[in-house]
Coordinates of C-alpha atoms in Angstrom, one line a residue:
M40 CA 0.0 0.0 0.0
T41 CA 1.3 3.4 -0.9
A42 CA 1.0 6.0 1.8
K43 CA -0.4 9.3 0.7
R44 CA 0.5 12.7 2.3
A45 CA -2.5 14.6 3.6
D46 CA -2.8 18.2 2.4
S47 CA -2.4 20.9 5.1
P48 CA -5.7 22.3 6.3
P49 CA -6.8 25.6 4.8
S50 CA -6.3 27.5 8.0
A51 CA -2.7 26.3 8.2
R52 CA -2.1 27.2 4.6
T53 CA -3.6 30.7 5.1
G54 CA -1.6 31.4 8.2
T55 CA 1.6 30.4 6.4
T56 CA 0.8 32.5 3.4
D57 CA -0.3 35.6 5.5
A58 CA 2.7 35.7 7.8
P59 CA 4.9 37.8 5.5
T60 CA 2.1 40.2 5.0
T61 CA 1.7 40.7 8.8
T62 CA 5.4 41.2 9.2
T63 CA 5.5 43.7 6.4
A64 CA 2.6 45.7 7.9
A65 CA 4.4 45.8 11.3
T66 CA 7.6 46.9 9.7
T67 CA 5.8 49.6 7.8
A68 CA 4.1 50.8 11.0
T69 CA 7.4 50.9 12.8
A70 CA 9.0 52.8 9.9
T71 CA 6.1 55.3 9.9
T72 CA 6.5 55.8 13.7
A73 CA 10.2 56.4 13.3
E74 CA 9.5 58.9 10.5
V75 CA 7.0 60.7 12.7
T76 CA 9.4 60.8 15.6
T77 CA 12.2 62.0 13.4
A78 CA 10.0 64.7 11.9
T79 CA 8.9 65.8 15.4
T80 CA 12.5 65.9 16.6
T81 CA 13.6 67.9 13.5
T82 CA 10.7 70.4 14.1
A83 CA 11.6 70.8 17.7
E84 CA 15.3 71.3 16.9
A85 CA 14.4 73.8 14.2
S86 CA 12.2 75.7 16.6
A87 CA 14.9 75.7 19.3
A88 CA 17.5 76.9 16.8
S89 CA 15.1 79.7 15.7
F90 CA 14.6 80.8 19.3
D91 CA 18.3 80.8 20.0
A92 CA 18.9 83.0 16.9
L93 CA 16.2 85.3 18.1
L94 CA 17.9 85.6 21.5
R95 CA 21.4 86.1 20.0
A96 CA 20.1 89.1 18.1
F97 CA 20.1 90.9 21.4
E98 CA 23.9 90.5 21.8
G99 CA 25.6 93.8 21.5
Q100 CA 22.5 95.8 22.3
P101 CA 22.6 98.3 25.2
A102 CA 21.4 97.2 28.6
A103 CA 21.8 100.6 30.2
T104 CA 23.0 103.9 28.7
G105 CA 24.2 107.1 30.4
G106 CA 23.9 105.7 33.9
Q107 CA 25.1 107.8 36.8
G108 CA 25.9 106.7 40.4
K109 CA 23.5 107.9 43.1
D110 CA 26.5 109.2 45.0
A111 CA 30.1 110.1 44.3
V112 CA 32.7 107.9 45.9
N113 CA 32.7 108.7 49.5
E114 CA 34.4 107.8 52.8
P115 CA 31.2 106.8 54.8
M116 CA 30.3 104.1 52.2
I117 CA 33.9 102.9 52.2
R118 CA 33.9 102.7 55.9
H119 CA 30.6 100.8 56.1
W120 CA 31.8 98.4 53.4
C121 CA 35.1 97.7 55.2
E122 CA 33.3 97.1 58.5
A123 CA 30.8 94.7 57.0
M124 CA 33.6 92.8 55.2
G125 CA 36.0 92.9 58.1
D126 CA 38.6 94.5 55.9
A127 CA 41.1 96.7 57.8
G128 CA 43.4 97.4 54.9
P129 CA 45.3 100.6 55.5
A130 CA 44.8 101.8 51.9
Y131 CA 41.1 102.5 52.7
T132 CA 41.6 105.1 55.4
G133 CA 43.5 108.3 55.8
P134 CA 43.9 111.4 53.5
D135 CA 45.0 109.3 50.5
A136 CA 42.3 106.6 51.0
I137 CA 41.0 104.7 48.0
A138 CA 37.9 102.6 47.7
P139 CA 38.2 98.8 47.9
P140 CA 38.3 97.6 44.3
T141 CA 35.5 95.1 44.9
M142 CA 33.2 98.0 45.6
L143 CA 33.2 98.7 41.8
Q144 CA 29.5 97.6 41.3
A145 CA 28.4 99.2 44.6
W146 CA 28.8 102.7 43.2
T147 CA 26.5 101.9 40.3
M148 CA 23.6 100.4 42.2
G149 CA 20.3 102.2 42.2
G150 CA 19.0 101.3 45.7
L151 CA 15.4 100.8 46.4
S152 CA 14.3 103.5 43.9
G153 CA 16.3 101.8 41.1
H154 CA 17.7 103.4 37.9
S155 CA 15.8 104.9 35.0
D156 CA 18.5 104.2 32.5
R157 CA 17.8 100.6 31.7
S158 CA 17.3 100.0 28.0
S159 CA 14.2 98.7 26.3
A160 CA 16.3 95.9 24.7
Y161 CA 17.0 94.4 28.1
D162 CA 13.3 94.4 29.1
E163 CA 12.4 92.9 25.7
L164 CA 14.9 90.1 26.2
F165 CA 13.6 89.2 29.6
A166 CA 10.0 89.4 28.3
L167 CA 10.9 87.0 25.5
L168 CA 12.5 84.5 28.0
D169 CA 9.5 84.9 30.3
G170 CA 7.2 84.0 27.5
A171 CA 9.2 80.9 26.8
G172 CA 8.6 79.7 30.4
C173 CA 12.0 80.9 31.7
T174 CA 10.4 82.9 34.5
A175 CA 12.9 82.1 37.3
V176 CA 16.3 83.8 37.6
V177 CA 19.4 83.1 39.6
A178 CA 22.7 85.0 39.6
T179 CA 25.6 82.7 38.8
D180 CA 28.8 84.6 38.8
C181 CA 30.5 87.9 38.1
E182 CA 34.0 89.0 36.9
Q183 CA 35.6 92.4 37.5
E184 CA 38.6 94.1 36.0
Y185 CA 40.1 97.1 37.7
L186 CA 41.9 99.8 35.6
R187 CA 42.4 102.6 38.1
P188 CA 41.6 103.1 41.9
L189 CA 38.5 105.0 42.9
R190 CA 39.0 107.9 45.3
P191 CA 36.5 109.9 47.4
G192 CA 35.0 112.6 45.2
D193 CA 35.1 110.6 42.0
V194 CA 31.8 110.9 40.0
I195 CA 30.7 107.6 38.7
T196 CA 29.1 107.0 35.3
F197 CA 28.5 103.8 33.5
D198 CA 27.1 102.0 30.4
A199 CA 26.1 98.4 30.1
V200 CA 25.7 96.1 27.1
I201 CA 24.1 92.6 26.6
E202 CA 27.3 90.8 25.9
S203 CA 26.1 87.2 25.3
V204 CA 23.0 85.0 25.5
S205 CA 23.8 81.3 25.6
A206 CA 22.1 78.5 23.7
R207 CA 19.6 76.4 25.7
K208 CA 21.3 74.8 28.7
T209 CA 20.0 72.2 31.2
T210 CA 21.0 72.5 34.8
K211 CA 19.8 71.0 38.1
L212 CA 17.6 74.1 38.6
G213 CA 16.0 73.7 35.2
T214 CA 16.4 74.5 31.5
G215 CA 17.2 78.0 30.3
H216 CA 19.7 80.5 29.0
F217 CA 22.7 82.3 30.5
V218 CA 22.6 86.1 30.0
T219 CA 25.8 88.0 30.5
T220 CA 25.9 91.8 30.7
R221 CA 29.1 93.9 30.7
M222 CA 29.2 97.2 32.5
D223 CA 32.0 99.8 31.8
V224 CA 32.4 102.0 34.9
R225 CA 34.0 105.4 34.5
A226 CA 35.3 107.8 37.2
N227 CA 35.2 111.5 36.1
G228 CA 34.9 110.2 32.5
E229 CA 37.9 107.9 32.6
L230 CA 37.4 104.1 32.4
A231 CA 38.0 102.7 35.9
G232 CA 36.8 99.1 35.6
T233 CA 34.7 96.5 33.9
H234 CA 32.0 94.4 35.6
R235 CA 30.5 91.3 34.0
F236 CA 27.4 89.8 35.6
R237 CA 25.9 86.5 34.5
I238 CA 22.5 85.2 35.4
L239 CA 20.5 82.1 34.4
K240 CA 16.9 82.7 33.3
Y241 CA 15.3 79.2 33.5
A242 CA 12.1 77.2 33.6
P243 CA 12.2 75.5 37.0
A244 CA 12.6 71.7 36.9
A245 CA 9.9 69.5 38.3
K246 CA 10.3 68.9 42.0
P247 CA 11.4 65.3 43.0
A248 CA 8.6 63.2 44.5
A249 CA 10.5 63.2 47.9
R250 CA 10.6 66.9 48.0
R251 CA 6.9 67.3 47.1
A252 CA 6.0 64.8 49.9
A253 CA 8.2 66.7 52.4
E254 CA 6.5 70.1 51.5
Q255 CA 3.1 68.5 51.9
A256 CA 3.9 67.0 55.3
P257 CA 2.1 68.5 58.3
R258 CA 3.8 71.3 60.2
P259 CA 5.2 70.5 63.7
A260 CA 3.0 71.5 66.6
A261 CA 5.4 74.3 67.5
H262 CA 5.0 75.9 64.1
Q263 CA 1.2 75.7 64.4
A264 CA 1.3 77.4 67.8
A265 CA 3.5 80.2 66.5
H266 CA 1.4 80.6 63.4
P267 CA -2.3 80.0 64.4
D268 CA -3.6 81.4 61.2
A269 CA -1.7 79.0 59.0
P270 CA -3.9 76.3 57.3
V271 CA -4.0 73.0 59.3
A272 CA -4.3 69.7 57.5
R273 CA -7.3 67.5 58.4
Q274 CA -6.7 64.5 60.7
D275 CA -7.1 62.1 57.8
E276 CA -4.7 64.1 55.6
Q277 CA -2.1 64.2 58.5
Q278 CA -2.3 60.4 58.8
A279 CA -1.9 59.9 55.1
A280 CA 0.9 62.4 54.7
P281 CA 4.5 60.9 55.0
R282 CA 6.8 62.2 57.7
N283 CA 9.4 64.7 56.6
P284 CA 12.5 62.6 55.7
A285 CA 14.8 65.6 55.0
R286 CA 18.0 66.1 57.0
R287 CA 20.1 69.2 57.3
P288 CA 22.8 69.5 54.7
R289 CA 26.1 68.0 55.9
P290 CA 29.1 70.3 56.4
V291 CA 32.0 69.9 54.1
I292 CA 34.9 68.8 56.3
N293 CA 38.4 69.0 54.9
R294 CA 42.0 69.3 56.2
D295 CA 41.6 73.1 56.5
N296 CA 38.7 72.9 58.9
Q297 CA 38.9 69.4 60.5
G298 CA 40.1 70.9 63.8
F299 CA 37.0 73.1 64.0
W300 CA 34.7 70.1 63.7
D301 CA 36.8 68.1 66.1
G302 CA 36.2 70.9 68.6
V303 CA 32.4 70.9 68.0
R304 CA 32.4 67.1 68.6
D305 CA 34.0 67.9 72.1
H306 CA 31.6 70.8 72.6
K307 CA 34.3 73.4 72.1
L308 CA 34.2 76.4 69.8
L309 CA 37.8 76.7 68.5
I310 CA 39.2 79.8 66.8
Q311 CA 42.4 79.8 64.8
R312 CA 45.3 81.9 66.0
C313 CA 48.3 82.8 63.9
T314 CA 51.4 81.8 65.8
A315 CA 53.5 84.4 63.9
C316 CA 51.4 87.6 64.6
A317 CA 48.7 86.2 67.1
T318 CA 45.8 87.4 64.9
L319 CA 42.6 85.4 65.5
R320 CA 40.7 84.3 62.4
F321 CA 37.3 82.8 61.6
P322 CA 36.3 80.9 59.5
W323 CA 39.2 78.6 59.5
L324 CA 41.7 79.2 56.7
P325 CA 45.0 77.6 55.6
G326 CA 47.0 80.8 56.2
C327 CA 46.9 84.1 58.1
N328 CA 45.1 86.9 56.2
A329 CA 47.1 89.5 58.2
C330 CA 50.7 88.2 57.7
A331 CA 50.3 85.2 55.3
S332 CA 51.9 82.8 57.7
P333 CA 50.8 79.2 57.4
D334 CA 51.4 78.4 61.0
W335 CA 48.7 78.4 63.6
D336 CA 47.2 77.0 66.8
S337 CA 43.7 77.4 68.2
V338 CA 42.1 79.0 71.3
E339 CA 38.7 78.1 72.8
A340 CA 36.0 80.8 72.6
C341 CA 34.4 81.7 75.9
G342 CA 31.0 81.4 74.2
S343 CA 29.7 84.9 74.7
G344 CA 28.9 87.3 71.9
T345 CA 26.3 89.7 70.4
V346 CA 24.3 89.8 67.3
F347 CA 26.2 92.0 64.8
S348 CA 23.7 91.5 61.9
Y349 CA 20.9 89.2 61.1
V350 CA 18.3 88.1 58.6
V351 CA 14.9 86.3 59.1
M352 CA 14.4 83.5 56.6
H353 CA 10.9 83.2 55.2
H354 CA 11.5 82.0 51.7
P355 CA 12.5 79.8 49.9
P356 CA 11.4 76.9 52.2
F357 CA 13.8 74.0 52.7
P358 CA 12.5 70.7 53.9
A359 CA 14.9 70.4 56.8
F360 CA 14.1 73.9 58.2
D361 CA 11.0 75.4 59.7
P362 CA 10.6 79.0 58.6
P363 CA 10.5 81.7 59.7
Y364 CA 13.9 81.5 61.6
A365 CA 16.7 83.9 62.3
V366 CA 20.2 83.6 60.9
A367 CA 22.8 85.9 62.5
L368 CA 26.3 87.1 62.1
V369 CA 27.5 86.8 65.7
E370 CA 30.4 88.8 67.0
L371 CA 32.2 86.8 69.6
D372 CA 33.8 88.4 72.6
E373 CA 37.2 87.4 71.1
G374 CA 36.5 89.8 68.2
V375 CA 35.8 87.3 65.3
R376 CA 32.4 86.8 63.7
M377 CA 30.6 83.7 62.6
V378 CA 27.2 82.9 61.1
S379 CA 24.8 80.7 63.0
N380 CA 21.2 80.3 64.1
I381 CA 19.7 82.1 67.0
T382 CA 17.6 80.1 69.4
G383 CA 15.7 80.8 72.6
V384 CA 13.9 83.9 71.3
P385 CA 11.2 84.3 68.7
H386 CA 12.6 85.3 65.3
D387 CA 10.9 88.8 65.5
K388 CA 12.7 89.5 68.8
V389 CA 16.2 89.2 67.4
R390 CA 17.9 92.6 67.3
I391 CA 21.4 93.9 66.6
G392 CA 23.3 94.0 69.8
L393 CA 21.3 91.1 71.4
P394 CA 23.5 89.2 73.9
V395 CA 23.8 85.6 73.0
R396 CA 25.5 82.5 74.5
L397 CA 26.9 79.5 72.8
E398 CA 25.2 76.1 72.9
F399 CA 25.3 73.0 70.9
L400 CA 22.3 71.7 69.0
R401 CA 21.8 68.1 68.3
V402 CA 20.2 68.1 64.8
D403 CA 20.1 64.4 64.2
E404 CA 21.9 61.2 65.2
E405 CA 25.0 62.2 63.2
L406 CA 25.1 66.0 63.3
E407 CA 25.6 68.6 66.1
L408 CA 26.0 72.3 65.4
P409 CA 27.1 75.3 67.4
V410 CA 24.2 77.8 67.7
F411 CA 23.6 80.8 69.9
R412 CA 20.8 81.3 72.5
G413 CA 19.5 84.8 72.9
S414 CA 17.7 86.3 75.9
E415 CA 14.9 88.8 75.6
A416 CA 15.9 90.2 79.0

């Protein structure tokens, strides 16, 4: 008997025949999707390039013209600057005094009333960036070049130009454009220095989920007691909201300041002392700013001081802090100054001259910080 091979059923034959057609269709769909993606990317790149070109057209245009300082160079402002900076340079006092070179921009600033010499081009540039979603701004750096010293009585004039606008940049803050302005500062008509100032105009990046959760967490009871008008989350919302996981930023400890943090660990506030000229210095530095000697030892502060200056922080909020709170520049009895928090008194009771006393605040299981307790009495 001769065996006969049975024919494949119609369904099997159809499936075998149609498979290439299905594969071809899928390939075509994939190719079409790739083409659409490529076209979309190309359009976006072209749009970005067009916007960049529009921004670059502002380069070289004036940012301010014919500006004049509110005051001539004067000794009171020089004295206030030197006191605030702790700069006792002999060149800044006496009959032949000059202004500290780093005051260059200070003589051009408009104060609370501002200046009326800003150009329309500068405002148009910022409006263009605002319209593109770059509504936030942060100063990034400045560069100064000094050509001649400024002396009391010099009349200050200046002009500024939009020197450059960068292509689109992505940073941790967000995506935007760096804008650099150059200001030429003149004293009695003579070029005295150049000040370049760079800012980032950007669209803020989306907040990480952990930060959003921290900001939505309920306020501590102490905060609610101090701010009774603040909105309070419902009980069910408080139970659902996660606890604030944020910790205070860790200090950067290196070989130059290791001794300070060793002192904090032992509940001592140590001040560096130059062994060559006996000058005390704070913060800790690798060399003496009075005689340049690299040799030093340390002395323990007695812990008493007064508030030399202060600021009350309301904004921006940080997850590890509970605003409002006071940050002060404390002048220790030894004569040096340091920045720290003020505890023991409400933020609105902190005043210049307030007596304070050193204490150590345990922030978490790993970090302890020197702070200063004030007394309303």
